[in-house]
Each structure stands twice: as structure tokens, then as C-alpha cells.
Short mmCIF file of C-alpha atoms and ligand atoms in Angstrom, two decimals:
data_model
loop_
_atom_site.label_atom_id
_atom_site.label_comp_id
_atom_site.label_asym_id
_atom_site.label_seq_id
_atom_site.Cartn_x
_atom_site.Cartn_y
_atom_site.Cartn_z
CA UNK A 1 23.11 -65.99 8.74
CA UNK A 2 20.53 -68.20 8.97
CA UNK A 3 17.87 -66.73 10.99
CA UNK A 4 14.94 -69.10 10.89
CA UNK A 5 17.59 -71.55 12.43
CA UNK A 6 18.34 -69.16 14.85
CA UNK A 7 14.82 -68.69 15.92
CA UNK A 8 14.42 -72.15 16.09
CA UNK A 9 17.22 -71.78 18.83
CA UNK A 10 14.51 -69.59 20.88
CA UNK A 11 11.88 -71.45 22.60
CA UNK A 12 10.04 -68.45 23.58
CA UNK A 13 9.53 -66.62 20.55
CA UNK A 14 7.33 -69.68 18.97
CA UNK A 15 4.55 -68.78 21.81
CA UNK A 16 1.66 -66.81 21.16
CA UNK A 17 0.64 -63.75 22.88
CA UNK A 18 -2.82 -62.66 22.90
CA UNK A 19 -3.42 -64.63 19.81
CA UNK A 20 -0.81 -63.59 17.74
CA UNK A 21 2.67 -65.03 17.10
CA UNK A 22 5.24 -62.41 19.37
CA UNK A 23 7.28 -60.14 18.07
CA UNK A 24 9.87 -59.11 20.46
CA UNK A 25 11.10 -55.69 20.12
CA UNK A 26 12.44 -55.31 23.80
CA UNK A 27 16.11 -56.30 22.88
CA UNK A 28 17.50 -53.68 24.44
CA UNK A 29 15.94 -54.17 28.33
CA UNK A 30 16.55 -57.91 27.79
CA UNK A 31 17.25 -60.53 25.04
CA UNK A 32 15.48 -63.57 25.05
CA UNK A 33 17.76 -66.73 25.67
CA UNK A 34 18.34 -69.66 23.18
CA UNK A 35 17.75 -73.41 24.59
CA UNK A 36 21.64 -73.57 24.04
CA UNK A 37 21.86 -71.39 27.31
CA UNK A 38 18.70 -72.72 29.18
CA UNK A 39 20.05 -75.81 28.91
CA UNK A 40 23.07 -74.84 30.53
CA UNK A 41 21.71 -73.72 33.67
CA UNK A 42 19.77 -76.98 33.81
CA UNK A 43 22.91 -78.85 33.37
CA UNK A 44 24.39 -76.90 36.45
CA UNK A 45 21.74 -77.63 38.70
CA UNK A 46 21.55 -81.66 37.27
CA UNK A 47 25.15 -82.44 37.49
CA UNK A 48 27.84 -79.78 38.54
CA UNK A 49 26.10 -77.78 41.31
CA UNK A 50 28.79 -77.24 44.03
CA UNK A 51 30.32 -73.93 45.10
CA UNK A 52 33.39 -72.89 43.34
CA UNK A 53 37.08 -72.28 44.58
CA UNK A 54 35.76 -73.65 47.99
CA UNK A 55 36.34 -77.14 48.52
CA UNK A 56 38.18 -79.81 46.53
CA UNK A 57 35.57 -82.23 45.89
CA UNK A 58 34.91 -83.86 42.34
CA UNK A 59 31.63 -81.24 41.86
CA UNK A 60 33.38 -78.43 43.06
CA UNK A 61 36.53 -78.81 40.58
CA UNK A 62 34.05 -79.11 37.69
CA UNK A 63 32.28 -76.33 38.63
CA UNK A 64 35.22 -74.28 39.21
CA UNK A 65 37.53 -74.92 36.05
CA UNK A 66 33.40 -74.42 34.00
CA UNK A 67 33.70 -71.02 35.90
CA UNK A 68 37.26 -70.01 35.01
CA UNK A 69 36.72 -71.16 31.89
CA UNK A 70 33.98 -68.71 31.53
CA UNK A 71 36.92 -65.65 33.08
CA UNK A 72 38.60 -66.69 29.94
CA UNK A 73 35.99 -66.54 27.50
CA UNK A 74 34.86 -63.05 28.52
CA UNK A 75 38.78 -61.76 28.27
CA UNK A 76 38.43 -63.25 24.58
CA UNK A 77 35.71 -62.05 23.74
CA UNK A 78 36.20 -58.20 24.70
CA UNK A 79 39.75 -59.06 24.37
CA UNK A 80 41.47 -57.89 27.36
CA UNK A 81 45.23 -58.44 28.09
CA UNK A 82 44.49 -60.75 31.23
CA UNK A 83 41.63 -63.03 32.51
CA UNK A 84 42.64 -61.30 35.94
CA UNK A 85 41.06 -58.28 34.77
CA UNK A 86 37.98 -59.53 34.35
CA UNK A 87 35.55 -59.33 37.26
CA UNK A 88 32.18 -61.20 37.84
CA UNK A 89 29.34 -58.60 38.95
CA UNK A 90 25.93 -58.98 39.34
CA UNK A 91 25.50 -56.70 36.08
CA UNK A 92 26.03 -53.21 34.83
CA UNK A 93 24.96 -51.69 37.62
CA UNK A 94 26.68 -53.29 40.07
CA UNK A 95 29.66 -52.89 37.96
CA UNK A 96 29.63 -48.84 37.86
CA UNK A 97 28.74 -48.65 41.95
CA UNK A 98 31.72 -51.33 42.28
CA UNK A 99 33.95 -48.33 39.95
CA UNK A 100 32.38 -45.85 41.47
CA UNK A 101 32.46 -46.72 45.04
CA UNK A 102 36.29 -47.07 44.55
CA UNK A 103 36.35 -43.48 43.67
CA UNK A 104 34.98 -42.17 45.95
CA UNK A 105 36.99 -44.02 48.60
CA UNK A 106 40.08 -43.56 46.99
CA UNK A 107 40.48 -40.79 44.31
CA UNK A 108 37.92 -38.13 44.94
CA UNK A 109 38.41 -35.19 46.76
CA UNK A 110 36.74 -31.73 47.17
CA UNK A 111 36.21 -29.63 44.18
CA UNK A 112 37.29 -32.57 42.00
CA UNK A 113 35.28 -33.16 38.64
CA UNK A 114 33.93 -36.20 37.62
CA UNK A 115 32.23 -35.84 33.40
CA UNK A 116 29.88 -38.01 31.83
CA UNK A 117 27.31 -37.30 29.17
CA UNK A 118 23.75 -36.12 28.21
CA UNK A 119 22.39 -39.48 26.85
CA UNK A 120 23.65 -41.83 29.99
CA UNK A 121 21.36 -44.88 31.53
CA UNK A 122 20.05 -44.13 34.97
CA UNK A 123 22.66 -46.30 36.05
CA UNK A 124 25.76 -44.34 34.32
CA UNK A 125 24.50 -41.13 36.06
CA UNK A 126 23.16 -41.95 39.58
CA UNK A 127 26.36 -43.79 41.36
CA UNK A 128 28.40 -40.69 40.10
CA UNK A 129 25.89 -37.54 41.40
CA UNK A 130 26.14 -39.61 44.55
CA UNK A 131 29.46 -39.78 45.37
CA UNK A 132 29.88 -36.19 43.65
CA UNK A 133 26.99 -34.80 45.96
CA UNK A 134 28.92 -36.84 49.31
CA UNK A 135 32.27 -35.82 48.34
CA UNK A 136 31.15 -32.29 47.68
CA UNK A 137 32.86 -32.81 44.20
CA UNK A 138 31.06 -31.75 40.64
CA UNK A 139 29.31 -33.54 38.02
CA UNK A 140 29.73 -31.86 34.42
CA UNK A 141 27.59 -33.23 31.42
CA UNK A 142 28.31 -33.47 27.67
CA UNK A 143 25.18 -32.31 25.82
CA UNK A 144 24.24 -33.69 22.59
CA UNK A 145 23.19 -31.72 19.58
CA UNK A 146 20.03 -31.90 17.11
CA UNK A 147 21.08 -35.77 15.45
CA UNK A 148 21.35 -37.18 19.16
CA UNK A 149 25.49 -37.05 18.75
CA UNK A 150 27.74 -36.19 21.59
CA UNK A 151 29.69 -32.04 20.83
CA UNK A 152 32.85 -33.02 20.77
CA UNK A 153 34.10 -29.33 21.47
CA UNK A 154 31.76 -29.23 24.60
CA UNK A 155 33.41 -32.61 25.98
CA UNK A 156 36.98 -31.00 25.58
CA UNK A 157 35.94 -27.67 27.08
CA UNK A 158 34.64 -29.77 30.14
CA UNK A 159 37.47 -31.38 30.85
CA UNK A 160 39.95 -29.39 33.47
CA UNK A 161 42.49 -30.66 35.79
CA UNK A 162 40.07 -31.49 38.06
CA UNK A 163 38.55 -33.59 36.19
CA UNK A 164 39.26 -37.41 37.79
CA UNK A 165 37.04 -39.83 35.60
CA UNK A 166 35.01 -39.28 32.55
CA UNK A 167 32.27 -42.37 32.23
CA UNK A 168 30.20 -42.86 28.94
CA UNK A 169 27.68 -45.13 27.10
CA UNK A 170 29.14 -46.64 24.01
CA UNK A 171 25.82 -46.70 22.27
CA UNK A 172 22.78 -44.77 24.11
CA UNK A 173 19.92 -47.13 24.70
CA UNK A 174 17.56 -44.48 24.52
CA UNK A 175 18.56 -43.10 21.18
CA UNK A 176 20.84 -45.94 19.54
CA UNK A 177 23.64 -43.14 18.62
CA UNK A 178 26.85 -45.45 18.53
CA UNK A 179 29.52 -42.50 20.47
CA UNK A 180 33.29 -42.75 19.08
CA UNK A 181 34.46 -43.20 22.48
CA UNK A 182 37.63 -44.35 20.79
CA UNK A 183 38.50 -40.61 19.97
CA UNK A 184 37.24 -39.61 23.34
CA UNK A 185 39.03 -42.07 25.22
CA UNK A 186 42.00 -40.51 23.35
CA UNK A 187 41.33 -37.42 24.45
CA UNK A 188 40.85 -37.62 27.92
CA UNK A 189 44.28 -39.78 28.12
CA UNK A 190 45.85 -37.17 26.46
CA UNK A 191 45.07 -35.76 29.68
CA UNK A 192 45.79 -38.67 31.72
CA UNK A 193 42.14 -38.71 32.62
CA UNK A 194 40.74 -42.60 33.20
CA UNK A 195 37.86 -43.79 31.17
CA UNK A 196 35.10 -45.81 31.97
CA UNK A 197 32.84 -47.29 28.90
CA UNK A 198 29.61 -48.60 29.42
CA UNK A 199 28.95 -51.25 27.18
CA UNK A 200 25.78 -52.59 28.11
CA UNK A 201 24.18 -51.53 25.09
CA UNK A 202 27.13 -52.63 22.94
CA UNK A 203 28.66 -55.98 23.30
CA UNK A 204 25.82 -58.22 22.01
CA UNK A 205 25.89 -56.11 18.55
CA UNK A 206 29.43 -54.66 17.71
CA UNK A 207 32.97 -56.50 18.38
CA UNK A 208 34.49 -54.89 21.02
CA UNK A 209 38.60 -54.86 21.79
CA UNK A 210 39.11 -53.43 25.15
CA UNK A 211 43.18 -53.04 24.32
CA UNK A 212 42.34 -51.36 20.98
CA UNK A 213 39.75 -48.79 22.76
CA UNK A 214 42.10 -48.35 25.77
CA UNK A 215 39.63 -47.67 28.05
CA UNK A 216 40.95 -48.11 31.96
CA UNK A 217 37.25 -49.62 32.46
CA UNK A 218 34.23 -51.61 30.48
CA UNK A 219 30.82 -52.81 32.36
CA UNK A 220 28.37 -54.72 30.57
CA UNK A 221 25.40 -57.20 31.71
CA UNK A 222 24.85 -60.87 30.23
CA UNK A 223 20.87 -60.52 30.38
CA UNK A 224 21.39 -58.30 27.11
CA UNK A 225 23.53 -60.58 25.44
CA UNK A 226 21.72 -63.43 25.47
CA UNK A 227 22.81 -65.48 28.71
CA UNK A 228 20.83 -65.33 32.33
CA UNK A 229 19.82 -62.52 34.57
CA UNK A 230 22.25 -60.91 37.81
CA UNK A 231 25.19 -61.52 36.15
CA UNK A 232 27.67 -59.05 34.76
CA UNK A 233 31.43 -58.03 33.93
CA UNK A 234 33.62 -55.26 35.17
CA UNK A 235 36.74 -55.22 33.27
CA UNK A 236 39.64 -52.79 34.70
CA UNK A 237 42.79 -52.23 33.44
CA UNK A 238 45.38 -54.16 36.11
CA UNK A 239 46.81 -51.08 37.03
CA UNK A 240 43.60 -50.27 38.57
CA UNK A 241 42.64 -53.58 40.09
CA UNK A 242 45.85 -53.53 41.99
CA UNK A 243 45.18 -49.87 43.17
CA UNK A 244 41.73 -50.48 43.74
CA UNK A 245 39.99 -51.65 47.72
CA UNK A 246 37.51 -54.34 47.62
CA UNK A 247 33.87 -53.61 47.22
CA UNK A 248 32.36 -55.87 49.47
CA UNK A 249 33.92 -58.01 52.21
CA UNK A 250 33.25 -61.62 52.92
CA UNK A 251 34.56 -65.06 51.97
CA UNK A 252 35.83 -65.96 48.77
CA UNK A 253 37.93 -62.70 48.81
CA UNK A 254 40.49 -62.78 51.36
CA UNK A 255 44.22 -64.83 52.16
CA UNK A 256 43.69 -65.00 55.62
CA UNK A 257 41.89 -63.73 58.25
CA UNK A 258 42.20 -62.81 62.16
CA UNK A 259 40.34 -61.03 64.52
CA UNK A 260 42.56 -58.14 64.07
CA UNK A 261 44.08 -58.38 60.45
CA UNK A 262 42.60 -60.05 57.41
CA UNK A 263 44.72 -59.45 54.12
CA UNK A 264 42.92 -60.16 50.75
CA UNK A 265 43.27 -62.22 47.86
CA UNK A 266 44.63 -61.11 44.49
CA UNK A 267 42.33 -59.68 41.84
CA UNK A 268 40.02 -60.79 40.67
CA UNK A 269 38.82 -62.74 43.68
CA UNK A 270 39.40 -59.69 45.76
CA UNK A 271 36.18 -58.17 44.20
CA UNK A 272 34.10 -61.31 44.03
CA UNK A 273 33.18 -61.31 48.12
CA UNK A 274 30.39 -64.32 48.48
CA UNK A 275 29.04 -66.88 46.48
CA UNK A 276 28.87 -65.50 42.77
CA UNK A 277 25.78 -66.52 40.47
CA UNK A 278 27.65 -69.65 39.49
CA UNK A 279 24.95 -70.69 36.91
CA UNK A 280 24.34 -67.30 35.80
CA UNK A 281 27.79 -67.03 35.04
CA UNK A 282 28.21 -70.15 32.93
CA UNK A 283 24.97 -69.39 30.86
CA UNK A 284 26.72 -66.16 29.88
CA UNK A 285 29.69 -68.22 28.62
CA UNK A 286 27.39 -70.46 26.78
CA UNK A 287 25.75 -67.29 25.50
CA UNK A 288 29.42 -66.41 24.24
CA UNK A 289 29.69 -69.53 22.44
CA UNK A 290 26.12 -68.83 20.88
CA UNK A 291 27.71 -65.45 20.00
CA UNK A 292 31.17 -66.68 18.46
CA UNK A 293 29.30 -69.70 16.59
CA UNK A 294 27.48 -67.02 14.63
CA UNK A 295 29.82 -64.46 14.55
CA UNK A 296 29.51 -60.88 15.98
CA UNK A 297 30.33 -59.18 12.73
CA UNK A 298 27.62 -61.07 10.82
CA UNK A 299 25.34 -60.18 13.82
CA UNK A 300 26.15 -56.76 13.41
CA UNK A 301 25.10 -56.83 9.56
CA UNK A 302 22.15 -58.15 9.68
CA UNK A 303 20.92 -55.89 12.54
CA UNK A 304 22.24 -52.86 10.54
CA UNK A 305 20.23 -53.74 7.70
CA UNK A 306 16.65 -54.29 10.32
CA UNK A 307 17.63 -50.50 11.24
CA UNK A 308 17.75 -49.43 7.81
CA UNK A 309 14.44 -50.87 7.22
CA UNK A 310 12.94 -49.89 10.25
CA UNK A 311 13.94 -46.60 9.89
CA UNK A 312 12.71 -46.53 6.40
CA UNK A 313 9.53 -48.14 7.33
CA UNK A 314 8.60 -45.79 10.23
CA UNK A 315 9.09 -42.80 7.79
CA UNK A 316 6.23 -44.07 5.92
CA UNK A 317 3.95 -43.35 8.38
CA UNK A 318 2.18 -39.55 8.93
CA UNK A 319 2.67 -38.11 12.21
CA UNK A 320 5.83 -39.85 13.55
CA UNK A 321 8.72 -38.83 15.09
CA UNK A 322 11.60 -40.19 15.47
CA UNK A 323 14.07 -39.10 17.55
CA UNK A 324 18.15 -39.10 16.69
CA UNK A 325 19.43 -39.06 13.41
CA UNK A 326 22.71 -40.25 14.40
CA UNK A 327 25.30 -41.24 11.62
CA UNK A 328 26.28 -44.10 13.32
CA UNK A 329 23.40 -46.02 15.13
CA UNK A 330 22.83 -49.72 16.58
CA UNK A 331 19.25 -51.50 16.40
CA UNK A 332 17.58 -48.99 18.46
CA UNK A 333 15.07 -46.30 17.26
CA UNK A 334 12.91 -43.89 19.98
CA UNK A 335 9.83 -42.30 18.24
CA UNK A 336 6.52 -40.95 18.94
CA UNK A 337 3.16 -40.85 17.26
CA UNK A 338 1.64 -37.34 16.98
CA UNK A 339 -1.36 -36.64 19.65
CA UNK A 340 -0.79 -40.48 20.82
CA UNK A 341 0.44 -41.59 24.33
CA UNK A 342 3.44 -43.81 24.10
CA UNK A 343 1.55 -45.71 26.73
CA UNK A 344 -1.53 -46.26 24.78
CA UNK A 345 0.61 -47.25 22.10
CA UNK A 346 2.49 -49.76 23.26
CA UNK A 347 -0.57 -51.17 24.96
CA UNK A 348 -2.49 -51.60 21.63
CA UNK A 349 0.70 -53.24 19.94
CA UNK A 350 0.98 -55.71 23.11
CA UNK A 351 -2.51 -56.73 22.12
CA UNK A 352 -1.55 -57.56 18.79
CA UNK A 353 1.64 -59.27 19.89
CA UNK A 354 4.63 -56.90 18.94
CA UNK A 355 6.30 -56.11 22.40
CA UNK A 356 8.15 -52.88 22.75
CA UNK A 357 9.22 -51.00 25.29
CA UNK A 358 7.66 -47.28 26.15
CA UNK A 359 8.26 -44.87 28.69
CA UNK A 360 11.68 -42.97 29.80
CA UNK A 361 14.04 -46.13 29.33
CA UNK A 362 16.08 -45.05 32.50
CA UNK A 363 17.34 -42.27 30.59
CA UNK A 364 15.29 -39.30 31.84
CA UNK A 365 17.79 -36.28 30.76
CA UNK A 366 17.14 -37.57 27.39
CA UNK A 367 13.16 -37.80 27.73
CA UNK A 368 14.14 -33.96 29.59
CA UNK A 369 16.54 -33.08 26.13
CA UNK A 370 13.63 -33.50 24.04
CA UNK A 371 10.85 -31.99 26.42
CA UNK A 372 9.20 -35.05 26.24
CA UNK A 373 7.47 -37.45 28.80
CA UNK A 374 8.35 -40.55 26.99
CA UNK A 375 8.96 -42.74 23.28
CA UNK A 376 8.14 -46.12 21.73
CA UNK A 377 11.30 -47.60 21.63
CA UNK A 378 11.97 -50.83 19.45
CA UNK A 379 15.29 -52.50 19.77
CA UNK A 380 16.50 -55.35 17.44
CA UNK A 381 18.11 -58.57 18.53
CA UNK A 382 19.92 -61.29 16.33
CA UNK A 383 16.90 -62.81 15.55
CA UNK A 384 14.46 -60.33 14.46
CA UNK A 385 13.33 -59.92 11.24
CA UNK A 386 12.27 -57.56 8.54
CA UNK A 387 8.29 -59.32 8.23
CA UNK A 388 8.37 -58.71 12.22
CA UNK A 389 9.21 -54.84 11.63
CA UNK A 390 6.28 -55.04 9.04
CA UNK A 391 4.04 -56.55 11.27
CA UNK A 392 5.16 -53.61 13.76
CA UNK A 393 4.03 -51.62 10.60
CA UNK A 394 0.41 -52.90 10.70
CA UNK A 395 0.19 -52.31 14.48
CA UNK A 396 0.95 -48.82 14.50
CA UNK A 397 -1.43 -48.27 11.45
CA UNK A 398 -3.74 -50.08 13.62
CA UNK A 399 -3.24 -47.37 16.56
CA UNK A 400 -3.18 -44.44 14.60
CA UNK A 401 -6.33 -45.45 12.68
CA UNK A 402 -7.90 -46.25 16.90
CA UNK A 403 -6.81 -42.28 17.41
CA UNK A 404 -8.80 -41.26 14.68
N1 LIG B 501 23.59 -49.00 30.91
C1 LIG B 501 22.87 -49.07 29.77
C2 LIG B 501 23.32 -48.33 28.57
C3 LIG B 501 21.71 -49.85 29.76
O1 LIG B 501 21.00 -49.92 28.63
C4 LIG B 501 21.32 -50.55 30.93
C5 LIG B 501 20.08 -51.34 30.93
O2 LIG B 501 19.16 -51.09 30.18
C6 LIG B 501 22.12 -50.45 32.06
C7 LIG B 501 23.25 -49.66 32.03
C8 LIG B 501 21.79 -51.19 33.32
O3 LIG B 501 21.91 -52.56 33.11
P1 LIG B 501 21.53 -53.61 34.26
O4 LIG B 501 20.12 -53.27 34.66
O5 LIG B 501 21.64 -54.94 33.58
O6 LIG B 501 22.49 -53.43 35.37
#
């Protein structure tokens, strides 16, 4: 991998802030996007912009076989059975309510269980406790122990035949544990329990076969992988998609419509109500090119060996913490400086140009886990580098030595 030619890809990361060539060590909240991809939305906007699957004009046929094209290069690239199964969201989020919303409508009842785990985003907990709390069904958690891994004995206790869905994080973007959800997806279908897999922390680092997993659902965003913001896949197995009510209601979604009747379109267009974020959606298939060009196994190397280093780096120091030990663990590391705010912290390094993220990352029960308010978290991204995590070095020498 040739990561000075990658960075060359990245307009933004040869800017200055505050003086000082950035270092960006927010991967995980967003990735920066290479020109490859900017120029992509440009290109929309310059010389395709036209609605898709509407009317039958010249624009509107490029736009829509650039769009489909895109459906196809998502099923490749998480390699589901069918470009059918693959919805276009607005992101993670959006994905999960879409999922979740379905269940409630559809396959929860009273006194039915619904299991997910200790180190889920915000988003992977809230939509569930929601429609658990309206349906007067029950929310059961799967704790993780002292190296931030899920108890596998705990999840199988949990599960009952109540239980109707079981949704977890592939890798926890709080902690960076990568979770076996193969095995667990195994278990819970020994059970004939559906899975849902969140993969927003996943797809831009580790290859990811949807068929091979088995899980009945995956949700990721293309923000963190490189390609434009409000944009996102659901993919469901098509035995759920056919089972499965719409979401939203609108154009774009239906076969015909009366004032009395309206009968809707096949999936996937029967969860894609409205006009989708056309460019949005072709950036993140440029943003799969970028991917493929480099290869997500080499990706996956070299950010393996920034966590090694990083990890080894940070031990140097006196007075940190980090938190997880996790035997498996993506570019992600939480950790705290003794008798320093996280705040403070990260505010110092911003001045010196090394952006990281600090606070709760939308994963409270995790901040809660730890009895903690907050961590620094640095996440790696394809093009980060180990003089970056030295210079990240220097900066929190610098703090500690302001705490003196
Ligand atoms: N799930 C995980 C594991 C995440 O890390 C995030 C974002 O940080 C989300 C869900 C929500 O993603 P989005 O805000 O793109 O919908």
C-alpha cells in the first residue's frame, strides 16, 4: 500500500489547522473523502442530475443505470445473494428504525424479548427500548467482561423463546472489540432467532460476506467508508423484504395508486419512498471503487499494524488508561489520562492539530460500564500513519506536562 499516494488522494488532510499539518484521528465519526469521490458528486450535479426511475429522458436513464449500478456494487461488495436485497437509507440509523419499525408493526407482541448488547451505538439501542417500551415487550443486554469482550454464556442464557430479534455491533466504536458475531449469529439460528449486524463500524476495515455470516440483516453508513454524508445500506435477507411493510409511503414506492387502494412496488423500491440522495449514493459507489482499487484486506493490514503501534505507543506514557484489551480489535482505542479531562485533552491536541474525538461516543452504557464520564478516542483510517500516531505522542506529552 502506498500511503503517501493515498494521501495525496485527500485534499483535506494537506490543510493546516491552527498551524500545524492535521492529523485526523476521527475515523470512526467520519472518514474524510478522496477527490476520487468529490469529484463524483460534482460530476452529478455538472452532467447527470435528473431524478432516477422517474422519467425516460436521456439524464434520467444515466442517472438511473449510475444508481443501479451502485445496488450492484454494494451486493458485491458485502456480497449478498441479490441486488434486491439491498436497500438505500439515509444511513445506519435510518437503517435500524427502518428494521425496527417493521418489528414492531409486524412481529412484536407483549412479553416478547428483543436482546442486544452492552457495548451498542446510541443508535443500536434507542429504536429497540422504544418499540420494547410501546409494545410493552423487554429489552435484555449482553454484558461484557474486564477485556471489553461480549460473555458468551450470558448471551445464550438470555436468549428464551421469547426472544424475537437479537441486534449487535460487529466491532464497538467505543472500544474497537471486533465481536464473533459469526458464532453468535449461529447461535441464535440455532434457535431460529433473526439477526441483525450493525456494521457501521466494520465495512470500511474488514471484508465482510453477508451469505458467509448469515445474518437476516446488515446496516452500515457510507460517511464512514469514505463516500458522502445521508446515505446508507440496509441489507435484508429476501425472505424478510418480502414479509416486511414499507417504512415510509410516497412516490417511487408503489404500482399503482387510487383513492381507495394503492398496491406497492417490489423490494427494494418498496422501501425507498421519495427522492433518494442520488449523489450521495453514487459517491458511495465511487468510494467502493476507491475501496476495491486498494483492496480491503491490505486496508485491513496496514490499520492492524497503526493499532499495534498505537497501542504500544500509548503504553509508554505514565498515567494512561486504556480501556478494552480485546483479542481481536479494529483501529479504535478509548483511553484516559489520569487527573485530566478528556475535554481538556482533546482541546489542547486540536490546538496542535491532531483531531480526536472525546466524550461518550453515543455509547453511554459503555462510558456507564466503566463508571466513567467520558475517553479520548482515536480511530484510524486507510490513510493514517505511524509519524501521525507519534505526533499524537508529542501532544499528549504536551498535555500531561500542561497538568503538571
Ligand atoms: N452504529 C455504530 C457502531 C456507529 O459507530 C455509528 C456512528 O458512529 C452509528 C451506528 C450511527 O451511524 P449514522 O450516524 O451514520 O447513522
Amino acid at each position: 500500500m502506498d500511503i503517501q499516494k493515498i494521501r495525496s488522494d485527500f485534499p483535506i488532510l494537506q490543510q493546516k489547522i491552527h498551524g500545524h499539518p492535521l492529523v485526523y484521528l476521527d475515523n470512526s465519526a467520519t472518514t474524510q473523502k478522496p477527490q476520487q469521490v468529490i469529484d463524483s458528486i460534482i460530476r452529478f450535479y455538472t452532467s447527470v442530475n435528473a431524478n432516477v426511475h422517474r422519467s425516460g429522458h436521456f439524464l434520467s436513464e444515466r442517472a438511473s443505470v449510475s444508481f443501479e449500478s451502485t445496488r450492484q456494487k454494494i451486493q458485491s461488495f458485502i456480497h449478498a445473494k441479490q441486488t434486491e436485497e439491498i436497500i438505500f437509507t439515509s444511513g445506519t440509523t435510518e437503517s435500524i428504525n427502518l428494521v425496527a419499525h417493521s418489528f414492531k408493526n409486524q412481529f412484536i407482541k407483549s412479553d416478547d424479548e428483543i436482546i442486544i448488547s452492552e457495548m451498542e451505538h446510541h443508535s443500536n439501542i434507542v429504536p429497540w427500548q422504544q418499540i420494547c417500551k410501546q409494545k410493552n415487550a423487554r429489552l435484555k443486554i449482553i454484558p461484557f467482561d474486564e477485556h471489553g469482550e461480549l460473555i458468551i454464556d450470558a448471551f445464550k442464557e438470555l436468549i428464551t423463546e421469547k426472544t424475537k430479534l437479537i441486534a449487535l455491533t460487529f466491532v464497538s466504536n467505543a472500544l474497537g472489540t471486533i465481536n464473533p458475531v459469526k458464532e453468535l449469529i449461529h447461535i441464535a439460528h440455532e434457535k431460529n432467532i433473526p439477526v441483525l449486524i450493525d456494521g457501521a463500524q466494520a465495512v470500511q476495515h474488514l471484508p465482510v460476506d453477508v451469505q458467509d455470516l448469515d445474518c437476516d440483516f446488515f446496516v452500515f453508513s457510507g460517511h464512514k467508508m469514505y463516500a458522502g454524508t445521508g446515505v446508507g445500506v440496509l441489507y435484508a435477507k429476501q425472505k424478510w423484504l418480502e414479509k416486511m411493510r414499507p417504512y415510509t409511503y410516497g412516490g417511487g414506492m408503489v404500482k399503482s395508486v387510487s383513492f381507495e387502494n394503492t398496491t406497492f412496488a417490489n423490494h427494494p423500491f418498496k422501501f425507498e419512498a421519495g427522492t433518494s440522495n442520488i449523489s450521495g449514493i453514487l459517491s458511495l459507489g465511487k468510494a467502493i471503487d476507491y475501496l476495491n482499487n486498494i483492496g480491503i484486506n491490505k486496508i485491513q493490514q496496514h490499520e492492524q499494524r497503526l493499532v499495534t503501534y498505537g497501542l504500544d505507543q500509548l503504553s509508554t506514557l505514565d498515567g494512561l488508561t486504556i480501556y478494552a484489551k480485546p483479542k481481536k480489535r479494529c483501529g479504535i482505542i478509548s483511553f484516559n489520562l489520569e487527573d485530566i479531562h478528556h475535554y481538556d485533552a482533546m482541546m489542547i491536541l486540536d490546538k496542535l492539530g491532531v483531531a480526536v474525538r472525546s466524550g461518550k461516543h453515543c455509547a453511554e452504557p459503555v462510558m456507564n460500564h466503566y463508571n466513567i464520564k467520558g475517553t479520548i478516542r482515536v480511530s484510524f483510517a486507510m490513510y493514517n500513519t505511524t509519524e501521525e500516531i507519534d505526533r499524537l505522542l508529542v501532544g499528549l506529552q504536551k498535555v500531561q506536562e500542561m497538568h503538571r
